[in-house]
Coordinates of C-alpha atoms in Angstrom, one line a residue:
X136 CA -193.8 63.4 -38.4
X137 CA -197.6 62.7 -38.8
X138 CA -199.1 65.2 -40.7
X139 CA -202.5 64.2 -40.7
X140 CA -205.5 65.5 -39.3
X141 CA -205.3 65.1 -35.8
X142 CA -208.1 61.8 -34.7
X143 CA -211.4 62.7 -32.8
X144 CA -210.5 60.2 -30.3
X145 CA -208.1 57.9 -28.5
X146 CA -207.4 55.7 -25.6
X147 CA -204.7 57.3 -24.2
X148 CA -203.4 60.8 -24.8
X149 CA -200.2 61.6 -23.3
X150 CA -199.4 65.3 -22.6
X151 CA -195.7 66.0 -23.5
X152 CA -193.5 64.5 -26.1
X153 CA -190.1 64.0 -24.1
X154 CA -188.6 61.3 -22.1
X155 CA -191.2 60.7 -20.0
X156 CA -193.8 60.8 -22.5
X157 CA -192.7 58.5 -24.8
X158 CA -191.5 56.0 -22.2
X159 CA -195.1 55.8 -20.9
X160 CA -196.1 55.2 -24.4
X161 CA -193.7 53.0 -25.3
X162 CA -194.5 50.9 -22.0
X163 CA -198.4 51.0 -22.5
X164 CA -197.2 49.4 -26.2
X165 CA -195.6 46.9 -24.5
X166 CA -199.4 46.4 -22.0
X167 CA -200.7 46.1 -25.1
X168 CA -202.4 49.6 -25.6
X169 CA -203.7 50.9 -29.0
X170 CA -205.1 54.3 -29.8
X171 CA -202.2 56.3 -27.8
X172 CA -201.9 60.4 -28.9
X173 CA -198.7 61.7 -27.8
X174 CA -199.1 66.0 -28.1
X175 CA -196.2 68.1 -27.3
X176 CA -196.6 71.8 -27.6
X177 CA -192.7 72.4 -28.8
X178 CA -190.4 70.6 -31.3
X179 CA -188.3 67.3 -30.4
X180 CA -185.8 67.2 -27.9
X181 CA -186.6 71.0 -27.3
X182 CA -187.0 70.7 -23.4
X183 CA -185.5 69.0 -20.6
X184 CA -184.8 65.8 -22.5
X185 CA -182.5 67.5 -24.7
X186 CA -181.2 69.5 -21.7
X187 CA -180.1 66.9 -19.1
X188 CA -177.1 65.9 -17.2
X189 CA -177.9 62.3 -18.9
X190 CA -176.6 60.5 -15.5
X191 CA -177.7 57.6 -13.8
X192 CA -177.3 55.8 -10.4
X193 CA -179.4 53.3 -8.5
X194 CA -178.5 54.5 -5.3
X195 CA -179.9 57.2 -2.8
X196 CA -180.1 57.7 0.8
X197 CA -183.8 56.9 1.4
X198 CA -185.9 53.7 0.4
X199 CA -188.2 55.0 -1.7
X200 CA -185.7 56.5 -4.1
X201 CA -183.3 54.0 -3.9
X202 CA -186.2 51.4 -4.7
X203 CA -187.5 53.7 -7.8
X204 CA -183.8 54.0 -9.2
X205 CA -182.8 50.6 -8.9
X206 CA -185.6 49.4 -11.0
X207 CA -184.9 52.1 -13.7
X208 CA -181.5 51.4 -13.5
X209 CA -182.7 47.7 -14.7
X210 CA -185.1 49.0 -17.1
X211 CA -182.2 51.0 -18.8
X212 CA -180.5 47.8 -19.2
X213 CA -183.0 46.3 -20.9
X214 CA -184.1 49.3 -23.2
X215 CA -181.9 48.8 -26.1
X216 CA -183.1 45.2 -26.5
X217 CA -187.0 46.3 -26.0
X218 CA -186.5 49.6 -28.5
X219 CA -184.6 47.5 -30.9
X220 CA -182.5 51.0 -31.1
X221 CA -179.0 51.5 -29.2
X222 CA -179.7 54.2 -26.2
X223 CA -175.9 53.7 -25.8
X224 CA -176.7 53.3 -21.8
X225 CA -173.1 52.2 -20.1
X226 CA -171.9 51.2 -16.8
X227 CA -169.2 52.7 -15.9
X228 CA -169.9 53.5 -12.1
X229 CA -171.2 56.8 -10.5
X230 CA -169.0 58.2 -7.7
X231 CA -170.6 60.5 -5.1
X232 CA -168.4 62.5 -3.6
X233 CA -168.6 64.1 -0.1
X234 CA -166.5 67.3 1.3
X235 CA -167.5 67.8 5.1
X236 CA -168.3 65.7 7.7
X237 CA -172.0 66.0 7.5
X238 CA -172.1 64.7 3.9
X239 CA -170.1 61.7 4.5
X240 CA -172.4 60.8 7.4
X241 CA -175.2 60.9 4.6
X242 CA -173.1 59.2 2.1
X243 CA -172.7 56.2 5.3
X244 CA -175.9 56.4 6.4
X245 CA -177.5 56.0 2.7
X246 CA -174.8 53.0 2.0
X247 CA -177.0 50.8 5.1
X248 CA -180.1 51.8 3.1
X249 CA -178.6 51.3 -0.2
X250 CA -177.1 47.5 0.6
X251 CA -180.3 46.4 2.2
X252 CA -182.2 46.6 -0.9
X253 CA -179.3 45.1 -2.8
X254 CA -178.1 47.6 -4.4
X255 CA -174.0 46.9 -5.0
X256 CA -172.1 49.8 -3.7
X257 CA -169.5 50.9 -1.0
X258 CA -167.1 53.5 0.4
X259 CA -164.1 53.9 -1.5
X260 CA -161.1 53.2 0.1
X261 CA -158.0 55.9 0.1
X262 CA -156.2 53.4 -2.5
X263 CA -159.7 53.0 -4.5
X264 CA -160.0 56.3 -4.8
X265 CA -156.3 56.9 -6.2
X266 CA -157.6 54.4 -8.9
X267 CA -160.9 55.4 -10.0
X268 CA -160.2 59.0 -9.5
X269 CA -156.7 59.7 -10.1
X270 CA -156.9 63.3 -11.2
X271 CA -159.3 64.6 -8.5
X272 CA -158.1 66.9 -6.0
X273 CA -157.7 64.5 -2.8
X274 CA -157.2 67.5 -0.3
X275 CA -160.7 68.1 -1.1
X276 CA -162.3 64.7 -1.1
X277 CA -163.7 63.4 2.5
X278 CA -165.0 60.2 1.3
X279 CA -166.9 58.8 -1.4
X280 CA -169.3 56.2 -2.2
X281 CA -169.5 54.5 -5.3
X282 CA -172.5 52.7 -7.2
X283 CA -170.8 50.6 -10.1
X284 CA -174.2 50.1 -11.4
X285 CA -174.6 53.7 -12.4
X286 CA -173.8 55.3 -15.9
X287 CA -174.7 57.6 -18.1
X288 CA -177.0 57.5 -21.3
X289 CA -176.6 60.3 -23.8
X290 CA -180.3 61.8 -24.1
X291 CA -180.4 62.0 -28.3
X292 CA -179.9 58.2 -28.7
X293 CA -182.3 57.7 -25.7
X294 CA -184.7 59.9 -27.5
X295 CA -184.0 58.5 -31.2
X296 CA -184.7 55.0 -29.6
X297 CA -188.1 55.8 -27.8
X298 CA -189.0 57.8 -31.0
X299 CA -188.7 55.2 -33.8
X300 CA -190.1 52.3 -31.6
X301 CA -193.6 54.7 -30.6
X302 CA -193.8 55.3 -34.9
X303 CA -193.2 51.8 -35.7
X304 CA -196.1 50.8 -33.6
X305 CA -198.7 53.3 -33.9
X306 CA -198.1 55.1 -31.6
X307 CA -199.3 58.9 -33.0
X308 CA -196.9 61.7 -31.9
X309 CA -197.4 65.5 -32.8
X310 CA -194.7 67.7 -32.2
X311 CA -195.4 71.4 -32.6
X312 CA -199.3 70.7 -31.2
X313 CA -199.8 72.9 -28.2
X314 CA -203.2 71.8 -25.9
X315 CA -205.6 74.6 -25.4
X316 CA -207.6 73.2 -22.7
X317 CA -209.3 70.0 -20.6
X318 CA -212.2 68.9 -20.7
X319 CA -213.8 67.5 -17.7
X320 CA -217.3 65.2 -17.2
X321 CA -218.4 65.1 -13.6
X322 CA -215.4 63.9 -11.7
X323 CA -213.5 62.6 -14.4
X324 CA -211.3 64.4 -17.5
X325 CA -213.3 63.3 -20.4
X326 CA -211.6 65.2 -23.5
X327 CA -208.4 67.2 -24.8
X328 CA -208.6 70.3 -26.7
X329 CA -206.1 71.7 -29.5
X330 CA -207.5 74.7 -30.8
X331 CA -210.9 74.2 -31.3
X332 CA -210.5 70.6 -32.1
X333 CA -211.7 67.9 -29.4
X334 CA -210.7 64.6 -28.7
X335 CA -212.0 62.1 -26.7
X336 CA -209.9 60.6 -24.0
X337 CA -210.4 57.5 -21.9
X338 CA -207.3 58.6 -20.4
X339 CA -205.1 61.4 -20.3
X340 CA -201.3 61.4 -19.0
X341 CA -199.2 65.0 -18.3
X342 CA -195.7 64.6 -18.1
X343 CA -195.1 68.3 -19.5
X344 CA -191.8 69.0 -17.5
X345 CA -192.3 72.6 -16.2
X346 CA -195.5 73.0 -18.1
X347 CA -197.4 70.2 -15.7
X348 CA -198.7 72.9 -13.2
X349 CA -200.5 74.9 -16.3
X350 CA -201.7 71.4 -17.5
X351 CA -203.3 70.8 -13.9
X352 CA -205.0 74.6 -13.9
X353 CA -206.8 73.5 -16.9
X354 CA -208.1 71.0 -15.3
X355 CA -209.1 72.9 -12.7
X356 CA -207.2 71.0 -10.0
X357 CA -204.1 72.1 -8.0
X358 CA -200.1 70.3 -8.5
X359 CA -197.3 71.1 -5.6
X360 CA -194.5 72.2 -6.7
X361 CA -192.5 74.9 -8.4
X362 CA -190.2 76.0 -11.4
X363 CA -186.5 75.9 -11.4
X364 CA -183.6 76.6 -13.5
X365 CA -180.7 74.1 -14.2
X366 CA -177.6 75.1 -16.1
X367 CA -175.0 72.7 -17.7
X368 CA -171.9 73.0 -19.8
X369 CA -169.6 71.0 -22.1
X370 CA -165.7 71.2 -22.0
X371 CA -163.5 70.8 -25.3
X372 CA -162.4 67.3 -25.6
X373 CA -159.6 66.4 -23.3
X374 CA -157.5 63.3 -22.6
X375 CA -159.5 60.8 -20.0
X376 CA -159.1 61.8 -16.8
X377 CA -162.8 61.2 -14.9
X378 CA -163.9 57.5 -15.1
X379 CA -167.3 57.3 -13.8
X380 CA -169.9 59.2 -13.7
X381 CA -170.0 61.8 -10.6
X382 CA -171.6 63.9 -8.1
X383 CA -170.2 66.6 -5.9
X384 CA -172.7 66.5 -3.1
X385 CA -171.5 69.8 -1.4
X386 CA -170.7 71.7 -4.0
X387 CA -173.6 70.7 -6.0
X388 CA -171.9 69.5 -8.9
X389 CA -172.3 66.7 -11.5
X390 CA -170.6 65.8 -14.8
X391 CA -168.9 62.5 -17.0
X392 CA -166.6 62.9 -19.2
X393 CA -167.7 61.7 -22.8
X394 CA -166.4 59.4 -25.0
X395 CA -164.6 62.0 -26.9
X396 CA -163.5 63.5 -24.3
X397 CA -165.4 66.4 -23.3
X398 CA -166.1 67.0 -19.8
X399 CA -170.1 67.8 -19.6
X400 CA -171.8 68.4 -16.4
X401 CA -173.6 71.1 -14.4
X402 CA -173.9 73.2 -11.0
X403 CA -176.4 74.5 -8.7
X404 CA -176.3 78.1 -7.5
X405 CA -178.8 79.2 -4.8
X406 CA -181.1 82.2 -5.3
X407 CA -180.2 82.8 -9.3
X408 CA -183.6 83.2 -11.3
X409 CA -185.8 79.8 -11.5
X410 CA -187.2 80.1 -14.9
X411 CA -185.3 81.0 -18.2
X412 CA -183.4 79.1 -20.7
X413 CA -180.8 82.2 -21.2
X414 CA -177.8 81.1 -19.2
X415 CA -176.1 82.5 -16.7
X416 CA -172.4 84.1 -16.3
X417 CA -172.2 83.6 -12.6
X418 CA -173.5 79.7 -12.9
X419 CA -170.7 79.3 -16.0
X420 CA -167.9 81.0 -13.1
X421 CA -169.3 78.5 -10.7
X422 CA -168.8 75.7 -12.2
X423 CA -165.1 77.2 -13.8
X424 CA -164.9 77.0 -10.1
X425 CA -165.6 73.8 -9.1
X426 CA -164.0 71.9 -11.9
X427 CA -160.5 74.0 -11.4
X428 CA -160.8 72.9 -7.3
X429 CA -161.3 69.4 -7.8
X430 CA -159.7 68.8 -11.1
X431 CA -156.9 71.2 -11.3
X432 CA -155.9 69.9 -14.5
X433 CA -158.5 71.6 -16.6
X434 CA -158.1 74.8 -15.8
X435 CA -156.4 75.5 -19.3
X436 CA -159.7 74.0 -21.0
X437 CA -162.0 76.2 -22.5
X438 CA -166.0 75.8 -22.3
X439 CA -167.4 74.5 -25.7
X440 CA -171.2 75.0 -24.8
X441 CA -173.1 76.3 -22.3
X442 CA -177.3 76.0 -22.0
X443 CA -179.9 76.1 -19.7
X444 CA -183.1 73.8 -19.3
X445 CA -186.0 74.0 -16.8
X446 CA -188.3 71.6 -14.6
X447 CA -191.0 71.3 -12.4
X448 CA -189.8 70.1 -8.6
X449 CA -192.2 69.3 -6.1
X450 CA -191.4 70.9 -2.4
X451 CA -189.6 67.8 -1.7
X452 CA -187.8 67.6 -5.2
X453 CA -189.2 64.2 -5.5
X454 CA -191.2 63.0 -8.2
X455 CA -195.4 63.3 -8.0
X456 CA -196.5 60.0 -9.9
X457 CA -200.1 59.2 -10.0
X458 CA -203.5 59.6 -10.9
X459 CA -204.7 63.2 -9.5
X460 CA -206.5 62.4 -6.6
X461 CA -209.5 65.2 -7.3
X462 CA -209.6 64.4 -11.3
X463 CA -210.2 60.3 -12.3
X464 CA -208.3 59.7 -15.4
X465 CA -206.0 62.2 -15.3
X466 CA -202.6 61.2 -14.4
X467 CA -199.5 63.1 -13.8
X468 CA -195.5 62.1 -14.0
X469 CA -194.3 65.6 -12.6
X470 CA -192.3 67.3 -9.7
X471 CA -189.0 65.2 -11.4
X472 CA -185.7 67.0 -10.0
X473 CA -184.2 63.3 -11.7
X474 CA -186.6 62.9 -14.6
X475 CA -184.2 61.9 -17.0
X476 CA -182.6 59.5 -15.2
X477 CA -185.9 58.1 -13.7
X478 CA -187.8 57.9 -17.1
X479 CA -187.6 54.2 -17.2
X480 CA -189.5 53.3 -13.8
X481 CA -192.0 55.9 -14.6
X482 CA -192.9 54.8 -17.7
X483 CA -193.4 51.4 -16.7
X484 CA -195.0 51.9 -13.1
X485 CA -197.6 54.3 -15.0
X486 CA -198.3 52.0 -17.9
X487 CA -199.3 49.0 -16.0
X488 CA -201.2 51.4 -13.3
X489 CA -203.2 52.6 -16.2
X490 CA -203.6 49.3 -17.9
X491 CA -203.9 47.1 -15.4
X492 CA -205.3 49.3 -12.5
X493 CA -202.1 48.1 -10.0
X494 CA -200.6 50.9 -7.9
X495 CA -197.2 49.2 -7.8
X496 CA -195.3 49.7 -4.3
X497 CA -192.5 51.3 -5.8
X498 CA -194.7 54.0 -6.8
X499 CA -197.3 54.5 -4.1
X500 CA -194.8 57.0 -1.9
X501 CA -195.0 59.4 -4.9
X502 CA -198.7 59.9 -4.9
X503 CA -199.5 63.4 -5.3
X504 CA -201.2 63.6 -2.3
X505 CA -198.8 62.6 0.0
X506 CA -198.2 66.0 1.3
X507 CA -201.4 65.5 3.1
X508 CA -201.3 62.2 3.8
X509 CA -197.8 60.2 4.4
X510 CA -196.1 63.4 3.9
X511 CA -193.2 64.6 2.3
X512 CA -190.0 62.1 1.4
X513 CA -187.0 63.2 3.1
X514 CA -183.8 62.3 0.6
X515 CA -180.1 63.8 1.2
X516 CA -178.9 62.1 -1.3
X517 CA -179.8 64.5 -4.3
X518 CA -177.9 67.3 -5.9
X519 CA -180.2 70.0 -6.1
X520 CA -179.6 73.4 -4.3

């Protein structure tokens, strides 16, 4: 890492080191940007990048989300190419799965949305889903959709990749380099402060994960949204048994199983504390739960890992993407209950917003301000509780 003395200046300075960090730097690269700071306050792959579910689907049950994911979705396919590292990204489908009646009316409902933007996916038929899912418990599966498109990408080779590429073109990144305030000019943010060192900022990005709302007090402005808690856990390595990747819409569930066979997913309890990275025994049972009920076959598995990470959500769990509508030059990629997964689009759609000044339309229903303007999104299609 860059050990020297951090610059007085710089173009851009992008507030948090993670996924979505360094795939808006690696995308203003690509605008041709110079002078771009990265600062992240803790060490690499220390928040939710490192603490992700790592899946990925196209699809959703509104437009605006199912327009955002399917171009990240295509921007993951491309990544490896543009990186020039392997973010080991593979297709092999993402299965939503319903339980009741009112989730398969979602799942339906979401599939017209879904095909009219293109997106290739369908309801599983009884004989599919003997095939693609031959060890789920079929008493408890109502219907399912599936997205071939989908995938997973495992978050240290995605993170390796972005990494190396930002060194290897100049981009400056300073792990362990907390901000310690903002510094505003009139109506615009003007300068960033670590310690009692300034620099000068044309422009400055926050995509701090669950630290974005203490990154928007410094600048004396106001961010929707709140903390949560997510919990996941990884399986010892079992003989395949779970193709694609999936979601368990009612029971709030998602997981893949690995190439070496672990099963890795998590699970959403309501009303557990929001904000802690010490896990918790009645999530862990929870999700013993779920994976005994709809795969019965690994309920003689034992759990290899267990952690927690933690996020900012807006009130509508839908990303807030934007410049801050009361601050010029300060831009935000927060409120992310899918940030992994949607790091791509937001890299992009915020590099060539700040380079070339276009709000692309794919990114306009996220603006921060929607909430008193267009108003909230309404998607069913997420897992979140």
């Amino acid at each position: 890492m860059n050990t020297l003395p951090l610059p007085k200046r710089a173009s851009v300075v992008i507030i948090g080191g993670g996924v979505q960090g360094l795939s808006v730097a690696f995308n203003l690269v690509e605008q041709g940007q110079k002078d771009i700071l990265v600062l992240d306050a803790g060490y690499w792959q220390g928040g939710a990048s490192g603490r992700n579910g790592t899946l990925i689907r196209p699809g959703f049950a509104s437009v605006a989300w199912t327009e955002l994911f399917v171009l990240t979705v295509n921007e993951w396919r491309s990544w490896s190419r543009r990186l020039g590292e392997n973010v080991m990204f593979t297709q092999r489908g993402y299965s939503v799965v319903s339980e009741t009646e009112k989730s398969e009316a979602m799942l339906r409902e979401g599939l017209k949305v879904q095909q009219s933007l293109g997106v290739n996916s369908w309801m599983l038929s009884r004989r599919e889903i003997d095939d693609l899912l031959p060890a789920i418990n079929k008493s408890r599966v109502r219907a399912v959709q599936h997205q071939p498109d989908g995938g997973v990408a495992p978050h240290h080779a995605v993170m390796k990749g972005l990494l190396a590429f930002c060194q290897r073109n100049g981009v400056d990144v300073r792990y362990r380099t907390a901000i310690s305030g903002l510094e505003r000019t009139g109506a615009r943010i003007s300068a960033v402060l670590v310690g009692d060192h300034r620099i000068e900022a044309d422009c400055v990005v926050s995509c701090a994960g669950p630290n974005n709302p203490d990154i928007a007090a410094m600048a004396e402005v106001s961010l929707n949204g709140f903390g949560m808690r997510i919990e996941a856990m990884a399986l010892e390595p079992t003989r395949p048994l779970i193709k694609p990747a999936i979601a368990l819409i009612d029971s709030l569930a998602y997981f893949h199983q690995t190439s070496r066979g672990e099963v890795v997913g998590g699970t959403e309890v309501p009303e557990r504390p929001r904000m802690s990275l010490k896990v918790d025994l009645p999530v862990m049972a929870n999700m013993a739960k779920v994976y005994l009920e709809m795969f019965p076959q690994l309920g003689e598995v034992r759990i290899l890992r267990h952690w927690a990470g933690q996020f900012h959500a807006s009130t509508d769990y839908a990303p807030l993407m934007g410049e801050h509508p009361d601050l010029k030059d300060l831009w935000f990629s927060a409120g992310w209950s899918y940030g992994f997964a949607g790091a791509p689009a937001a890299g992009r759609l915020l590099a060539k917003a700040i380079a070339k000044g276009h709000i692309d339309h794919r990114m306009k229903p996220f603006a921060l301000d929607r909430f008193e303007t267009t108003g909230p999104i309404v998607e069913g299609g997420i897992v979140l509780a």
